[in-house]
Coordinates of C-alpha atoms in Angstrom, one line a residue:
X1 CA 117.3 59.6 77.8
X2 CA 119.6 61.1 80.2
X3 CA 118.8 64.6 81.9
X4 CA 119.0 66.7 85.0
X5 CA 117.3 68.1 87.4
X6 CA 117.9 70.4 90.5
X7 CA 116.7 69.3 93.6
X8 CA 116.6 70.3 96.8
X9 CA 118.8 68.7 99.1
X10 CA 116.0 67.5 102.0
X11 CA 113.9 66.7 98.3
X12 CA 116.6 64.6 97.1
X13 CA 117.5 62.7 100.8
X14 CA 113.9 61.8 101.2
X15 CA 113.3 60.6 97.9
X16 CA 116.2 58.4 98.1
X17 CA 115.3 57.0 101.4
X18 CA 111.5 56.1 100.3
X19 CA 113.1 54.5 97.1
X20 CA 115.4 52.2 99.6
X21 CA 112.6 51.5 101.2
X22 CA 110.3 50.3 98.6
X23 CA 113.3 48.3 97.1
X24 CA 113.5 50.7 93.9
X25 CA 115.9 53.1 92.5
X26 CA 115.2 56.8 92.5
X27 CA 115.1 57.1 88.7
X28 CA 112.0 54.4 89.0
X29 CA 110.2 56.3 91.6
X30 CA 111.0 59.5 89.8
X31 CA 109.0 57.9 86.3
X32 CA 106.8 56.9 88.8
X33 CA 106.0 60.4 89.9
X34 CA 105.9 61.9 86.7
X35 CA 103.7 59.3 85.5
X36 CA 100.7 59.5 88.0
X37 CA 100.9 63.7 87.7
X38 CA 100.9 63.3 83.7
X39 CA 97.8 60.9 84.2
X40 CA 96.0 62.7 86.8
X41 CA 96.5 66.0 84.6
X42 CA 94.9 64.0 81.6
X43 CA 92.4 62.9 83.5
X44 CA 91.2 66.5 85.2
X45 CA 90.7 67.6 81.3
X46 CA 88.9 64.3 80.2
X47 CA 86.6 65.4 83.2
X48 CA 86.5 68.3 82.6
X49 CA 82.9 70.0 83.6
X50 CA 80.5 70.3 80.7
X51 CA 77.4 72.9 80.6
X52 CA 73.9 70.9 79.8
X53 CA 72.0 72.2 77.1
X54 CA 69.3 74.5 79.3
X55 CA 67.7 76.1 75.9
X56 CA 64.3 76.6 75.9
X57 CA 61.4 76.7 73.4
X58 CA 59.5 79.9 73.6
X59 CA 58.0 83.0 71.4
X60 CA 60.6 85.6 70.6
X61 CA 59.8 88.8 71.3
X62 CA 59.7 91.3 68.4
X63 CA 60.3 94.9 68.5
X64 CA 58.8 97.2 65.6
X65 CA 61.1 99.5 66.7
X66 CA 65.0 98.8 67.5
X67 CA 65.0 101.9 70.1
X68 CA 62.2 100.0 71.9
X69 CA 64.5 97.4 73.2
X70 CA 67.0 100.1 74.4
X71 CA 64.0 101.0 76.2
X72 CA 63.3 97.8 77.7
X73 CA 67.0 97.3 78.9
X74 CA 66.9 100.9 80.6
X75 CA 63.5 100.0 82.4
X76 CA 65.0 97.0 83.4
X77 CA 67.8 98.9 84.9
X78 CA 66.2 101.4 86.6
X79 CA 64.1 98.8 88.1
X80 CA 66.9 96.8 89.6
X81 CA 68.7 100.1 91.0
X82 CA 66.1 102.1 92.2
X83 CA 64.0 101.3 95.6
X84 CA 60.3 101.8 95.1
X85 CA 59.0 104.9 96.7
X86 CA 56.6 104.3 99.4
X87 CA 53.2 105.6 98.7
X88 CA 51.5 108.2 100.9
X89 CA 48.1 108.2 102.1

């Protein structure tokens, strides 16, 4: 299939020149190029990073009450926000 592409012109001089060099055309090292991104790209998502399964096996905690865990949560906030008062002797 024939396309084409903008380059820019130092792009396109120094592409040449490392094709002449390594004895291939530019259209070669341009599949080249395209190839080892397209594989390297594949790659990254075959790797891609996978969570372990951290569950663990406990007793749920049941509220009577469904205000009671609103409770809880603003306990829980207040705990983390406020510094403890210092006790006076």
């Amino acid at each position: 299939m024939k396309t084409t592409i903008e380059l820019s012109d130092v792009l396109f001089q120094s592409a040449k020149a490392h094709a002449q060099q390594r004895k291939t055309t530019l259209r070669a090292l341009i599949e080249e190029g395209l190839e080892q991104v397209l594989h390297s790209h594949h790659n990254q998502k075959a790797n891609a990073f996978e969570l372990k399964d951290a569950r663990v096996r406990g007793k749920a905690l049941r509220l009577s009450d469904p205000n009671a865990w609103q409770q809880l949560e603003q306990d829980h906030v207040l705990a983390r926000t406020l510094k403890p008062v210092a006790k006076r002797p």
